[in-house]
Amino acid sequence: MPTMSSRVELRPLTLSDQDEFCMLVRASAELHGPWMQLPSTADEFQAWMRRFDDAGNLGFLIRVRETGEAAGMVNINSVIRGRYQGASLGYAAFAPSAGRGYMTDGLTATLRHAFTDLRLHRLEASIQPANKASLALVRRLGFRYEGVSPACLYIDGEWRDHERWSITAPSPWTPDPSLPDV
Ligand SMILES: CC(C)(COP(=O)(O)OP(=O)(O)OC[C@H]1O[C@@H](n2cnc3c(N)ncnc32)[C@H](O)[C@@H]1OP(=O)(O)O)[C@@H](O)C(=O)NCCC(=O)NCCS
Protein backbone atom coordinates (compact mmCIF):
# COMPACT_ATOMS: atom_id res chain seq x y z
CA MET A 1 0.00 0.00 0.00
CA PRO A 2 1.55 3.34 -0.97
CA THR A 3 2.14 5.82 1.83
CA MET A 4 1.01 9.33 0.90
CA SER A 5 2.38 12.68 1.95
CA SER A 6 1.78 16.12 0.48
CA ARG A 7 3.94 16.10 -2.65
CA VAL A 8 5.42 12.60 -2.82
CA GLU A 9 4.41 9.00 -2.32
CA LEU A 10 6.41 6.01 -1.18
CA ARG A 11 6.24 3.11 -3.64
CA PRO A 12 7.74 -0.31 -2.87
CA LEU A 13 10.75 -0.91 -5.14
CA THR A 14 10.13 -3.79 -7.60
CA LEU A 15 12.07 -5.57 -10.34
CA SER A 16 10.08 -3.58 -12.90
CA ASP A 17 11.82 -0.39 -11.67
CA GLN A 18 15.17 -1.70 -12.91
CA ASP A 19 15.76 0.41 -16.04
CA GLU A 20 14.53 3.68 -14.51
CA PHE A 21 16.48 3.07 -11.28
CA CYS A 22 19.75 2.24 -13.07
CA MET A 23 19.39 5.22 -15.40
CA LEU A 24 18.80 7.58 -12.46
CA VAL A 25 21.74 6.13 -10.49
CA ARG A 26 24.03 6.67 -13.50
CA ALA A 27 22.73 10.25 -13.81
CA SER A 28 23.46 10.79 -10.08
CA ALA A 29 27.09 9.56 -10.00
CA GLU A 30 28.44 12.98 -9.02
CA LEU A 31 25.78 13.59 -6.34
CA HIS A 32 26.20 10.14 -4.77
CA GLY A 33 29.99 10.53 -5.03
CA PRO A 34 31.77 9.08 -2.00
CA TRP A 35 28.60 8.72 0.09
CA MET A 36 26.46 6.05 -1.53
CA GLN A 37 26.97 3.16 -3.93
CA LEU A 38 23.82 1.94 -5.67
CA PRO A 39 23.36 -0.57 -8.51
CA SER A 40 23.64 0.98 -11.97
CA THR A 41 23.44 -2.10 -14.22
CA ALA A 42 20.77 -4.78 -14.65
CA ASP A 43 22.96 -7.47 -13.07
CA GLU A 44 23.85 -5.30 -10.07
CA PHE A 45 20.20 -4.28 -9.61
CA GLN A 46 18.91 -7.87 -9.66
CA ALA A 47 21.56 -9.02 -7.16
CA TRP A 48 20.82 -6.02 -4.91
CA MET A 49 17.04 -6.64 -5.01
CA ARG A 50 17.53 -10.05 -3.30
CA ARG A 51 18.03 -8.20 -0.01
CA PHE A 52 14.29 -7.45 -0.06
CA ASP A 53 13.25 -11.13 -0.28
CA ASP A 54 12.41 -11.27 3.42
CA ALA A 55 10.87 -8.70 5.78
CA GLY A 56 14.26 -7.66 7.18
CA ASN A 57 14.88 -5.02 4.48
CA LEU A 58 12.32 -2.84 2.70
CA GLY A 59 13.01 -0.70 -0.36
CA PHE A 60 11.01 2.25 -1.70
CA LEU A 61 11.10 4.83 -4.43
CA ILE A 62 10.06 8.35 -3.50
CA ARG A 63 7.83 9.43 -6.38
CA VAL A 64 6.59 12.94 -7.08
CA ARG A 65 2.80 12.58 -7.12
CA GLU A 66 2.20 15.19 -9.79
CA THR A 67 4.64 13.84 -12.36
CA GLY A 68 5.34 10.26 -11.27
CA GLU A 69 9.10 10.87 -11.47
CA ALA A 70 11.33 9.07 -8.96
CA ALA A 71 12.99 11.81 -6.87
CA GLY A 72 14.98 9.37 -4.74
CA MET A 73 15.12 6.06 -2.91
CA VAL A 74 14.94 5.01 0.72
CA ASN A 75 15.57 1.64 2.36
CA ILE A 76 14.44 0.54 5.80
CA ASN A 77 17.31 -1.89 6.44
CA SER A 78 18.10 -4.51 9.08
CA VAL A 79 14.73 -4.57 10.83
CA ILE A 80 15.18 -6.14 14.26
CA ARG A 81 12.12 -6.94 16.40
CA GLY A 82 12.12 -8.33 19.98
CA ARG A 83 13.23 -5.75 22.56
CA TYR A 84 14.82 -3.53 19.88
CA GLN A 85 12.05 -2.85 17.33
CA GLY A 86 14.46 -0.80 15.22
CA ALA A 87 15.95 -0.44 11.74
CA SER A 88 18.55 1.57 9.80
CA LEU A 89 17.74 3.98 6.99
CA GLY A 90 19.61 4.24 3.70
CA TYR A 91 18.60 6.96 1.24
CA ALA A 92 19.67 8.96 -1.78
CA ALA A 93 18.18 11.63 -4.01
CA PHE A 94 18.32 11.30 -7.78
CA ALA A 95 20.13 14.22 -9.37
CA PRO A 96 17.38 15.47 -11.74
CA SER A 97 15.10 16.35 -8.79
CA ALA A 98 17.55 16.83 -5.90
CA GLY A 99 17.47 19.91 -3.68
CA ARG A 100 13.74 20.60 -4.00
CA GLY A 101 12.64 19.19 -0.66
CA TYR A 102 11.39 15.88 -2.06
CA MET A 103 13.79 13.85 0.10
CA THR A 104 12.60 15.72 3.19
CA ASP A 105 9.01 14.89 2.21
CA GLY A 106 9.91 11.30 1.31
CA LEU A 107 11.74 10.63 4.58
CA THR A 108 8.88 12.23 6.53
CA ALA A 109 6.58 9.68 4.85
CA THR A 110 9.11 6.94 5.64
CA LEU A 111 9.13 7.81 9.36
CA ARG A 112 5.34 7.76 9.40
CA HIS A 113 5.23 4.38 7.65
CA ALA A 114 7.92 2.92 9.94
CA PHE A 115 6.43 4.14 13.22
CA THR A 116 2.72 3.72 12.37
CA ASP A 117 2.34 0.85 9.88
CA LEU A 118 5.46 -1.20 10.74
CA ARG A 119 5.26 -0.20 14.42
CA LEU A 120 9.00 0.22 14.70
CA HIS A 121 10.23 2.12 17.73
CA ARG A 122 13.61 3.38 16.54
CA LEU A 123 15.25 4.39 13.26
CA GLU A 124 18.97 5.01 12.83
CA ALA A 125 21.06 6.77 10.21
CA SER A 126 24.86 6.44 9.99
CA ILE A 127 26.41 9.41 8.21
CA GLN A 128 29.98 10.36 7.32
CA PRO A 129 30.95 13.59 9.15
CA ALA A 130 31.66 15.42 5.87
CA ASN A 131 28.28 14.57 4.33
CA LYS A 132 26.69 17.93 5.06
CA ALA A 133 23.53 17.43 2.94
CA SER A 134 22.67 14.19 4.72
CA LEU A 135 23.38 15.67 8.17
CA ALA A 136 21.12 18.63 7.34
CA LEU A 137 18.40 16.25 6.21
CA VAL A 138 18.30 14.17 9.42
CA ARG A 139 18.53 17.30 11.60
CA ARG A 140 15.54 18.72 9.74
CA LEU A 141 13.63 15.50 10.45
CA GLY A 142 14.32 15.64 14.19
CA PHE A 143 16.98 12.91 14.52
CA ARG A 144 19.29 13.12 17.57
CA TYR A 145 23.07 12.93 17.39
CA GLU A 146 24.46 9.99 19.37
CA GLY A 147 28.20 10.09 18.67
CA VAL A 148 30.79 8.80 16.22
CA SER A 149 31.48 5.14 15.46
CA PRO A 150 35.04 4.74 14.14
CA ALA A 151 35.49 2.56 11.00
CA CYS A 152 31.75 1.89 11.03
CA LEU A 153 30.87 1.10 7.38
CA TYR A 154 32.85 -0.02 4.32
CA ILE A 155 32.20 2.69 1.72
CA ASP A 156 34.12 3.49 -1.47
CA GLY A 157 36.91 1.01 -0.61
CA GLU A 158 37.60 2.12 3.00
CA TRP A 159 36.20 1.61 6.50
CA ARG A 160 34.73 5.04 7.23
CA ASP A 161 33.92 6.72 10.54
CA HIS A 162 30.21 7.53 10.78
CA GLU A 163 28.12 9.80 12.96
CA ARG A 164 25.18 7.93 14.51
CA TRP A 165 21.81 9.65 14.42
CA SER A 166 18.48 8.24 15.61
CA ILE A 167 14.83 9.04 16.13
CA THR A 168 12.27 7.16 18.22
CA ALA A 169 8.54 6.79 17.69
CA PRO A 170 6.34 9.70 18.74
CA SER A 171 3.76 8.97 21.42
CA PRO A 172 1.16 7.68 21.51
CA TRP A 173 2.72 4.63 19.83
CA THR A 174 1.11 1.24 19.27
CA PRO A 175 3.69 -1.52 19.75
CA ASP A 176 4.11 -4.42 17.34
CA PRO A 177 2.83 -7.71 18.83
CA SER A 178 6.41 -9.03 18.73
CA LEU A 179 7.41 -6.64 21.55
CA PRO A 180 7.59 -8.65 24.80
CA ASP A 181 5.01 -7.63 27.45
CA VAL A 182 7.61 -7.03 30.17
C1 LIG B 1 21.49 13.63 1.36
C2 LIG B 1 20.54 13.81 0.18
C3 LIG B 1 19.61 12.60 0.09
C4 LIG B 1 19.69 15.08 0.42
O1 LIG B 1 18.79 15.18 -0.70
P1 LIG B 1 18.17 16.56 -1.17
O2 LIG B 1 17.51 16.32 -2.48
O3 LIG B 1 19.21 17.60 -1.14
O4 LIG B 1 17.10 16.80 -0.02
P2 LIG B 1 15.94 17.90 0.01
O5 LIG B 1 15.70 18.42 -1.35
O6 LIG B 1 14.82 17.31 0.74
O7 LIG B 1 16.56 19.03 0.92
C5 LIG B 1 17.62 19.81 0.42
C6 LIG B 1 17.29 21.28 0.33
O8 LIG B 1 16.15 21.55 -0.45
C7 LIG B 1 15.55 22.74 0.08
N1 LIG B 1 14.29 22.95 -0.64
C8 LIG B 1 14.26 23.45 -1.88
N2 LIG B 1 12.99 23.53 -2.29
C9 LIG B 1 12.20 23.06 -1.31
C10 LIG B 1 10.80 22.91 -1.16
N3 LIG B 1 9.95 23.26 -2.12
N4 LIG B 1 10.33 22.38 -0.03
C11 LIG B 1 11.16 22.05 0.95
N5 LIG B 1 12.52 22.18 0.88
C12 LIG B 1 13.02 22.69 -0.25
C13 LIG B 1 15.62 22.42 1.52
O9 LIG B 1 15.41 23.54 2.35
C14 LIG B 1 17.05 21.94 1.65
O10 LIG B 1 17.94 23.01 1.71
P3 LIG B 1 19.10 23.18 2.79
O11 LIG B 1 19.64 21.80 3.15
O12 LIG B 1 20.11 23.98 2.07
O13 LIG B 1 18.47 23.85 3.96
C15 LIG B 1 21.32 14.01 -1.15
O14 LIG B 1 22.25 15.04 -1.01
C16 LIG B 1 22.03 12.75 -1.62
O15 LIG B 1 21.45 11.91 -2.30
N6 LIG B 1 23.33 12.63 -1.28
C17 LIG B 1 24.12 11.49 -1.72
C18 LIG B 1 23.67 10.18 -1.08
C19 LIG B 1 23.78 10.24 0.42
O16 LIG B 1 24.60 10.95 0.98
N7 LIG B 1 22.92 9.46 1.10
C20 LIG B 1 22.91 9.41 2.55
C21 LIG B 1 24.03 8.59 3.07
S1 LIG B 1 24.11 8.71 4.85
mmCIF file of C-alpha atoms and ligand atoms in Angstrom:
data_model
loop_
_atom_site.group_PDB
_atom_site.id
_atom_site.type_symbol
_atom_site.label_atom_id
_atom_site.label_comp_id
_atom_site.label_asym_id
_atom_site.label_seq_id
_atom_site.Cartn_x
_atom_site.Cartn_y
_atom_site.Cartn_z
ATOM 1 C CA MET A 1 0.000 0.000 0.000
ATOM 2 C CA PRO A 2 1.547 3.344 -0.969
ATOM 3 C CA THR A 3 2.137 5.819 1.828
ATOM 4 C CA MET A 4 1.007 9.329 0.896
ATOM 5 C CA SER A 5 2.382 12.684 1.952
ATOM 6 C CA SER A 6 1.779 16.119 0.480
ATOM 7 C CA ARG A 7 3.938 16.105 -2.654
ATOM 8 C CA VAL A 8 5.417 12.595 -2.816
ATOM 9 C CA GLU A 9 4.412 8.998 -2.320
ATOM 10 C CA LEU A 10 6.414 6.009 -1.180
ATOM 11 C CA ARG A 11 6.245 3.108 -3.640
ATOM 12 C CA PRO A 12 7.744 -0.308 -2.865
ATOM 13 C CA LEU A 13 10.748 -0.912 -5.139
ATOM 14 C CA THR A 14 10.131 -3.790 -7.600
ATOM 15 C CA LEU A 15 12.073 -5.571 -10.336
ATOM 16 C CA SER A 16 10.082 -3.584 -12.903
ATOM 17 C CA ASP A 17 11.815 -0.390 -11.673
ATOM 18 C CA GLN A 18 15.167 -1.704 -12.915
ATOM 19 C CA ASP A 19 15.760 0.408 -16.037
ATOM 20 C CA GLU A 20 14.532 3.683 -14.509
ATOM 21 C CA PHE A 21 16.481 3.074 -11.283
ATOM 22 C CA CYS A 22 19.754 2.243 -13.065
ATOM 23 C CA MET A 23 19.394 5.218 -15.404
ATOM 24 C CA LEU A 24 18.797 7.582 -12.457
ATOM 25 C CA VAL A 25 21.740 6.130 -10.491
ATOM 26 C CA ARG A 26 24.030 6.670 -13.498
ATOM 27 C CA ALA A 27 22.729 10.255 -13.807
ATOM 28 C CA SER A 28 23.458 10.788 -10.080
ATOM 29 C CA ALA A 29 27.086 9.556 -9.995
ATOM 30 C CA GLU A 30 28.439 12.977 -9.023
ATOM 31 C CA LEU A 31 25.778 13.588 -6.343
ATOM 32 C CA HIS A 32 26.200 10.140 -4.770
ATOM 33 C CA GLY A 33 29.986 10.528 -5.025
ATOM 34 C CA PRO A 34 31.774 9.076 -1.999
ATOM 35 C CA TRP A 35 28.596 8.717 0.091
ATOM 36 C CA MET A 36 26.460 6.052 -1.535
ATOM 37 C CA GLN A 37 26.970 3.159 -3.934
ATOM 38 C CA LEU A 38 23.823 1.939 -5.674
ATOM 39 C CA PRO A 39 23.356 -0.566 -8.509
ATOM 40 C CA SER A 40 23.638 0.978 -11.970
ATOM 41 C CA THR A 41 23.443 -2.100 -14.219
ATOM 42 C CA ALA A 42 20.765 -4.778 -14.651
ATOM 43 C CA ASP A 43 22.956 -7.472 -13.074
ATOM 44 C CA GLU A 44 23.845 -5.303 -10.067
ATOM 45 C CA PHE A 45 20.200 -4.278 -9.612
ATOM 46 C CA GLN A 46 18.913 -7.872 -9.663
ATOM 47 C CA ALA A 47 21.558 -9.016 -7.162
ATOM 48 C CA TRP A 48 20.820 -6.016 -4.909
ATOM 49 C CA MET A 49 17.041 -6.640 -5.008
ATOM 50 C CA ARG A 50 17.528 -10.046 -3.305
ATOM 51 C CA ARG A 51 18.033 -8.200 -0.013
ATOM 52 C CA PHE A 52 14.293 -7.451 -0.060
ATOM 53 C CA ASP A 53 13.255 -11.133 -0.285
ATOM 54 C CA ASP A 54 12.410 -11.270 3.425
ATOM 55 C CA ALA A 55 10.870 -8.702 5.781
ATOM 56 C CA GLY A 56 14.263 -7.661 7.179
ATOM 57 C CA ASN A 57 14.877 -5.018 4.484
ATOM 58 C CA LEU A 58 12.322 -2.839 2.701
ATOM 59 C CA GLY A 59 13.013 -0.696 -0.357
ATOM 60 C CA PHE A 60 11.010 2.253 -1.698
ATOM 61 C CA LEU A 61 11.100 4.832 -4.433
ATOM 62 C CA ILE A 62 10.057 8.353 -3.503
ATOM 63 C CA ARG A 63 7.833 9.433 -6.384
ATOM 64 C CA VAL A 64 6.589 12.941 -7.079
ATOM 65 C CA ARG A 65 2.804 12.578 -7.118
ATOM 66 C CA GLU A 66 2.196 15.192 -9.786
ATOM 67 C CA THR A 67 4.644 13.842 -12.365
ATOM 68 C CA GLY A 68 5.339 10.256 -11.266
ATOM 69 C CA GLU A 69 9.103 10.875 -11.468
ATOM 70 C CA ALA A 70 11.333 9.071 -8.965
ATOM 71 C CA ALA A 71 12.988 11.807 -6.866
ATOM 72 C CA GLY A 72 14.979 9.368 -4.735
ATOM 73 C CA MET A 73 15.120 6.060 -2.907
ATOM 74 C CA VAL A 74 14.938 5.008 0.715
ATOM 75 C CA ASN A 75 15.571 1.642 2.356
ATOM 76 C CA ILE A 76 14.442 0.543 5.797
ATOM 77 C CA ASN A 77 17.315 -1.891 6.438
ATOM 78 C CA SER A 78 18.100 -4.509 9.080
ATOM 79 C CA VAL A 79 14.729 -4.569 10.831
ATOM 80 C CA ILE A 80 15.175 -6.141 14.261
ATOM 81 C CA ARG A 81 12.122 -6.943 16.397
ATOM 82 C CA GLY A 82 12.119 -8.332 19.977
ATOM 83 C CA ARG A 83 13.228 -5.751 22.556
ATOM 84 C CA TYR A 84 14.818 -3.527 19.877
ATOM 85 C CA GLN A 85 12.050 -2.847 17.330
ATOM 86 C CA GLY A 86 14.461 -0.803 15.224
ATOM 87 C CA ALA A 87 15.948 -0.439 11.737
ATOM 88 C CA SER A 88 18.553 1.574 9.796
ATOM 89 C CA LEU A 89 17.745 3.982 6.988
ATOM 90 C CA GLY A 90 19.614 4.237 3.697
ATOM 91 C CA TYR A 91 18.602 6.963 1.242
ATOM 92 C CA ALA A 92 19.667 8.956 -1.779
ATOM 93 C CA ALA A 93 18.183 11.630 -4.007
ATOM 94 C CA PHE A 94 18.320 11.300 -7.784
ATOM 95 C CA ALA A 95 20.130 14.222 -9.367
ATOM 96 C CA PRO A 96 17.381 15.473 -11.739
ATOM 97 C CA SER A 97 15.096 16.349 -8.793
ATOM 98 C CA ALA A 98 17.546 16.828 -5.904
ATOM 99 C CA GLY A 99 17.473 19.908 -3.676
ATOM 100 C CA ARG A 100 13.745 20.601 -3.996
ATOM 101 C CA GLY A 101 12.638 19.193 -0.661
ATOM 102 C CA TYR A 102 11.387 15.883 -2.061
ATOM 103 C CA MET A 103 13.790 13.848 0.099
ATOM 104 C CA THR A 104 12.595 15.723 3.192
ATOM 105 C CA ASP A 105 9.009 14.888 2.213
ATOM 106 C CA GLY A 106 9.912 11.302 1.313
ATOM 107 C CA LEU A 107 11.740 10.631 4.575
ATOM 108 C CA THR A 108 8.882 12.235 6.528
ATOM 109 C CA ALA A 109 6.579 9.684 4.849
ATOM 110 C CA THR A 110 9.106 6.944 5.641
ATOM 111 C CA LEU A 111 9.129 7.813 9.357
ATOM 112 C CA ARG A 112 5.335 7.764 9.403
ATOM 113 C CA HIS A 113 5.234 4.378 7.654
ATOM 114 C CA ALA A 114 7.922 2.925 9.940
ATOM 115 C CA PHE A 115 6.426 4.145 13.221
ATOM 116 C CA THR A 116 2.716 3.724 12.374
ATOM 117 C CA ASP A 117 2.344 0.845 9.881
ATOM 118 C CA LEU A 118 5.463 -1.199 10.741
ATOM 119 C CA ARG A 119 5.263 -0.201 14.421
ATOM 120 C CA LEU A 120 8.999 0.216 14.700
ATOM 121 C CA HIS A 121 10.227 2.123 17.729
ATOM 122 C CA ARG A 122 13.608 3.381 16.538
ATOM 123 C CA LEU A 123 15.250 4.393 13.256
ATOM 124 C CA GLU A 124 18.971 5.015 12.830
ATOM 125 C CA ALA A 125 21.060 6.770 10.209
ATOM 126 C CA SER A 126 24.856 6.442 9.989
ATOM 127 C CA ILE A 127 26.410 9.408 8.207
ATOM 128 C CA GLN A 128 29.984 10.362 7.323
ATOM 129 C CA PRO A 129 30.953 13.592 9.148
ATOM 130 C CA ALA A 130 31.656 15.423 5.866
ATOM 131 C CA ASN A 131 28.275 14.568 4.327
ATOM 132 C CA LYS A 132 26.691 17.931 5.059
ATOM 133 C CA ALA A 133 23.529 17.432 2.941
ATOM 134 C CA SER A 134 22.671 14.188 4.718
ATOM 135 C CA LEU A 135 23.383 15.668 8.171
ATOM 136 C CA ALA A 136 21.119 18.632 7.344
ATOM 137 C CA LEU A 137 18.396 16.253 6.211
ATOM 138 C CA VAL A 138 18.303 14.170 9.424
ATOM 139 C CA ARG A 139 18.533 17.298 11.603
ATOM 140 C CA ARG A 140 15.542 18.723 9.742
ATOM 141 C CA LEU A 141 13.625 15.504 10.450
ATOM 142 C CA GLY A 142 14.323 15.636 14.193
ATOM 143 C CA PHE A 143 16.975 12.915 14.517
ATOM 144 C CA ARG A 144 19.286 13.122 17.567
ATOM 145 C CA TYR A 145 23.074 12.932 17.393
ATOM 146 C CA GLU A 146 24.457 9.989 19.368
ATOM 147 C CA GLY A 147 28.200 10.086 18.669
ATOM 148 C CA VAL A 148 30.791 8.795 16.224
ATOM 149 C CA SER A 149 31.483 5.136 15.460
ATOM 150 C CA PRO A 150 35.039 4.735 14.137
ATOM 151 C CA ALA A 151 35.493 2.564 11.000
ATOM 152 C CA CYS A 152 31.748 1.893 11.029
ATOM 153 C CA LEU A 153 30.873 1.103 7.385
ATOM 154 C CA TYR A 154 32.849 -0.016 4.316
ATOM 155 C CA ILE A 155 32.203 2.694 1.718
ATOM 156 C CA ASP A 156 34.117 3.487 -1.466
ATOM 157 C CA GLY A 157 36.907 1.014 -0.613
ATOM 158 C CA GLU A 158 37.598 2.123 2.996
ATOM 159 C CA TRP A 159 36.201 1.609 6.501
ATOM 160 C CA ARG A 160 34.729 5.038 7.231
ATOM 161 C CA ASP A 161 33.919 6.716 10.544
ATOM 162 C CA HIS A 162 30.212 7.531 10.782
ATOM 163 C CA GLU A 163 28.119 9.802 12.958
ATOM 164 C CA ARG A 164 25.182 7.929 14.511
ATOM 165 C CA TRP A 165 21.810 9.650 14.424
ATOM 166 C CA SER A 166 18.484 8.239 15.610
ATOM 167 C CA ILE A 167 14.832 9.044 16.130
ATOM 168 C CA THR A 168 12.273 7.158 18.222
ATOM 169 C CA ALA A 169 8.536 6.794 17.686
ATOM 170 C CA PRO A 170 6.340 9.700 18.740
ATOM 171 C CA SER A 171 3.759 8.972 21.424
ATOM 172 C CA PRO A 172 1.155 7.678 21.514
ATOM 173 C CA TRP A 173 2.717 4.630 19.831
ATOM 174 C CA THR A 174 1.109 1.243 19.268
ATOM 175 C CA PRO A 175 3.695 -1.522 19.748
ATOM 176 C CA ASP A 176 4.112 -4.421 17.339
ATOM 177 C CA PRO A 177 2.826 -7.712 18.829
ATOM 178 C CA SER A 178 6.414 -9.030 18.730
ATOM 179 C CA LEU A 179 7.407 -6.640 21.550
ATOM 180 C CA PRO A 180 7.587 -8.654 24.801
ATOM 181 C CA ASP A 181 5.010 -7.632 27.446
ATOM 182 C CA VAL A 182 7.607 -7.034 30.170
HETATM 183 C C1 LIG B 1 21.490 13.626 1.356
HETATM 184 C C2 LIG B 1 20.535 13.815 0.178
HETATM 185 C C3 LIG B 1 19.609 12.596 0.094
HETATM 186 C C4 LIG B 1 19.693 15.077 0.420
HETATM 187 O O1 LIG B 1 18.787 15.180 -0.702
HETATM 188 P P1 LIG B 1 18.169 16.560 -1.174
HETATM 189 O O2 LIG B 1 17.509 16.319 -2.483
HETATM 190 O O3 LIG B 1 19.208 17.599 -1.136
HETATM 191 O O4 LIG B 1 17.105 16.802 -0.024
HETATM 192 P P2 LIG B 1 15.942 17.896 0.007
HETATM 193 O O5 LIG B 1 15.699 18.415 -1.347
HETATM 194 O O6 LIG B 1 14.817 17.312 0.741
HETATM 195 O O7 LIG B 1 16.558 19.033 0.916
HETATM 196 C C5 LIG B 1 17.616 19.812 0.418
HETATM 197 C C6 LIG B 1 17.293 21.278 0.327
HETATM 198 O O8 LIG B 1 16.148 21.549 -0.451
HETATM 199 C C7 LIG B 1 15.547 22.741 0.079
HETATM 200 N N1 LIG B 1 14.293 22.945 -0.635
HETATM 201 C C8 LIG B 1 14.256 23.446 -1.882
HETATM 202 N N2 LIG B 1 12.992 23.529 -2.294
HETATM 203 C C9 LIG B 1 12.201 23.061 -1.308
HETATM 204 C C10 LIG B 1 10.797 22.914 -1.160
HETATM 205 N N3 LIG B 1 9.946 23.255 -2.124
HETATM 206 N N4 LIG B 1 10.331 22.375 -0.029
HETATM 207 C C11 LIG B 1 11.164 22.048 0.955
HETATM 208 N N5 LIG B 1 12.516 22.184 0.877
HETATM 209 C C12 LIG B 1 13.020 22.690 -0.249
HETATM 210 C C13 LIG B 1 15.616 22.420 1.521
HETATM 211 O O9 LIG B 1 15.415 23.538 2.348
HETATM 212 C C14 LIG B 1 17.054 21.943 1.646
HETATM 213 O O10 LIG B 1 17.936 23.014 1.706
HETATM 214 P P3 LIG B 1 19.096 23.179 2.788
HETATM 215 O O11 LIG B 1 19.638 21.804 3.145
HETATM 216 O O12 LIG B 1 20.106 23.984 2.068
HETATM 217 O O13 LIG B 1 18.466 23.851 3.955
HETATM 218 C C15 LIG B 1 21.322 14.009 -1.152
HETATM 219 O O14 LIG B 1 22.249 15.043 -1.012
HETATM 220 C C16 LIG B 1 22.028 12.753 -1.618
HETATM 221 O O15 LIG B 1 21.449 11.914 -2.296
HETATM 222 N N6 LIG B 1 23.334 12.629 -1.277
HETATM 223 C C17 LIG B 1 24.122 11.487 -1.718
HETATM 224 C C18 LIG B 1 23.671 10.178 -1.075
HETATM 225 C C19 LIG B 1 23.781 10.237 0.423
HETATM 226 O O16 LIG B 1 24.599 10.952 0.978
HETATM 227 N N7 LIG B 1 22.916 9.464 1.104
HETATM 228 C C20 LIG B 1 22.915 9.408 2.547
HETATM 229 C C21 LIG B 1 24.033 8.591 3.070
HETATM 230 S S1 LIG B 1 24.111 8.712 4.847
#
